[in-house]
Amino acid sequence: QVQLVESGGGSVLPGDSLKLTCTAPYYIHGNTFMGWFRQSVGRGREGVAVIARGGDTQYADSVKGRFTISRNNINNTVWLQMNDLKPEDTAMYYCAAGRALSLVSSWFNYWGQGTQVTVSS
């Protein structure tokens, strides 16, 4: 069973930063697009950021200028640097590996268990 493992979530104040980390098996990470998605209570799963092996990226409008996705193709890791966090960023964040540079979750085949991010004063 493929396992993507996320870490780095937590509870922070508005305006704070967090960096999420995801590790994937080499045979998944090396040949696919890697992405971060989030889901909050009462809302569907939302694409946050996606990165291709070569470094092309795509971001949701709500996080542009605040979040940065990056990856290391040698150690099979992808990160999501989140700055200037807002209460509306509160959600479970999932790492995923998929087949397209897309924020649509149906393009992604492999998922982690998620890491919770809570932004509250």
Coordinates of C-alpha atoms in Angstrom, one line a residue:
Q1 CA 0.0 0.0 0.0
V2 CA 1.4 3.4 -1.0
Q3 CA 2.0 5.7 1.9
L4 CA 2.4 9.4 1.7
V5 CA 3.3 10.8 5.1
E6 CA 2.5 14.4 6.1
S7 CA 3.9 16.4 9.1
G8 CA 4.1 19.9 10.3
G9 CA 0.6 20.9 11.1
G10 CA -0.4 22.6 14.3
S11 CA -2.3 25.4 16.0
V12 CA -1.1 29.0 15.3
L13 CA -2.2 32.6 15.5
P14 CA -3.4 34.6 12.5
G15 CA -0.3 36.0 10.7
D16 CA 1.9 33.1 11.7
S17 CA 3.7 30.6 9.4
L18 CA 3.8 26.9 9.2
K19 CA 5.7 24.5 6.9
L20 CA 4.2 21.2 6.0
T21 CA 6.3 18.3 4.8
C22 CA 5.3 15.2 2.8
T23 CA 7.5 12.2 2.0
A24 CA 6.6 9.6 -0.6
P25 CA 8.0 6.3 -1.9
Y26 CA 10.6 7.0 -4.6
Y27 CA 8.6 5.2 -7.3
I28 CA 5.7 7.5 -6.7
H29 CA 7.4 10.8 -6.1
G30 CA 9.8 10.6 -9.0
N31 CA 7.3 10.3 -11.8
T32 CA 4.3 12.3 -10.7
F33 CA 2.8 15.6 -9.9
M34 CA 2.7 16.3 -6.2
G35 CA 0.1 18.4 -4.5
W36 CA -1.5 19.7 -1.3
F37 CA -5.2 19.7 -0.8
R38 CA -7.3 20.8 2.2
Q39 CA -10.7 20.0 3.6
S40 CA -12.5 21.8 6.4
V41 CA -15.8 21.0 8.1
G42 CA -18.7 21.4 5.8
R43 CA -16.6 21.9 2.7
G44 CA -15.3 19.7 -0.1
R45 CA -11.7 18.9 -0.7
E46 CA -9.9 22.0 -2.2
G47 CA -6.7 22.0 -4.2
V48 CA -4.2 24.3 -2.6
A49 CA -1.0 23.9 -4.6
V50 CA 0.5 21.5 -7.1
I51 CA 4.1 21.1 -8.4
A52 CA 5.5 19.2 -11.4
R53 CA 8.7 17.3 -11.3
G54 CA 10.4 20.1 -13.3
G55 CA 9.1 22.8 -10.9
D56 CA 6.1 24.2 -12.6
T57 CA 3.5 25.1 -10.1
Q58 CA -0.2 26.0 -9.7
Y59 CA -1.9 27.7 -6.8
A60 CA -5.4 28.3 -5.6
D61 CA -6.2 32.0 -5.8
S62 CA -6.9 32.1 -2.1
V63 CA -3.3 31.3 -1.2
K64 CA -1.3 33.0 -4.0
G65 CA 1.4 35.2 -2.6
R66 CA 1.2 33.5 0.9
F67 CA 1.9 29.8 0.2
T68 CA 4.8 28.2 -1.6
I69 CA 5.1 24.6 -2.8
S70 CA 8.5 23.0 -3.4
R71 CA 9.9 19.5 -3.9
N72 CA 13.2 17.6 -3.7
N73 CA 13.3 14.9 -6.3
I74 CA 16.3 13.2 -4.6
N75 CA 14.8 12.6 -1.2
N76 CA 11.2 12.3 -2.4
T77 CA 9.9 15.2 -0.3
V78 CA 7.5 18.0 -1.0
W79 CA 6.9 21.0 1.2
L80 CA 4.2 23.6 1.6
Q81 CA 5.4 26.9 3.2
M82 CA 2.4 28.8 4.5
N83 CA 2.9 32.4 5.5
D84 CA 0.4 35.0 6.8
L85 CA -2.0 32.3 7.8
K86 CA -5.7 33.3 8.2
P87 CA -8.5 31.6 10.1
E88 CA -10.0 30.5 6.8
D89 CA -6.9 28.4 6.2
T90 CA -8.0 26.1 9.0
A91 CA -8.4 22.6 7.6
M92 CA -7.0 19.1 7.3
Y93 CA -4.2 19.3 4.8
Y94 CA -3.5 16.3 2.6
C95 CA -0.5 15.5 0.4
A96 CA -1.2 13.7 -2.9
A97 CA 0.5 12.3 -5.9
G98 CA -1.2 12.4 -9.3
R99 CA -1.2 12.6 -13.0
A100 CA -1.6 16.3 -13.9
L101 CA -0.7 19.8 -12.9
S102 CA -4.2 20.4 -11.7
L103 CA -6.0 21.5 -8.5
V104 CA -8.7 19.0 -9.2
S105 CA -8.5 16.1 -6.8
S106 CA -9.7 13.4 -9.2
W107 CA -6.3 13.6 -11.0
F108 CA -4.6 12.4 -7.9
N109 CA -4.3 8.7 -7.1
Y110 CA -2.4 8.5 -3.9
W111 CA -3.1 10.3 -0.6
G112 CA -1.7 10.7 2.8
Q113 CA -3.7 10.7 6.1
G114 CA -3.6 14.4 6.5
T115 CA -2.2 16.9 9.0
Q116 CA -4.4 19.4 10.8
V117 CA -3.8 23.1 10.6
T118 CA -5.8 25.4 12.9
V119 CA -5.5 29.2 12.7
S120 CA -7.2 31.0 15.6
S121 CA -6.8 33.9 17.9

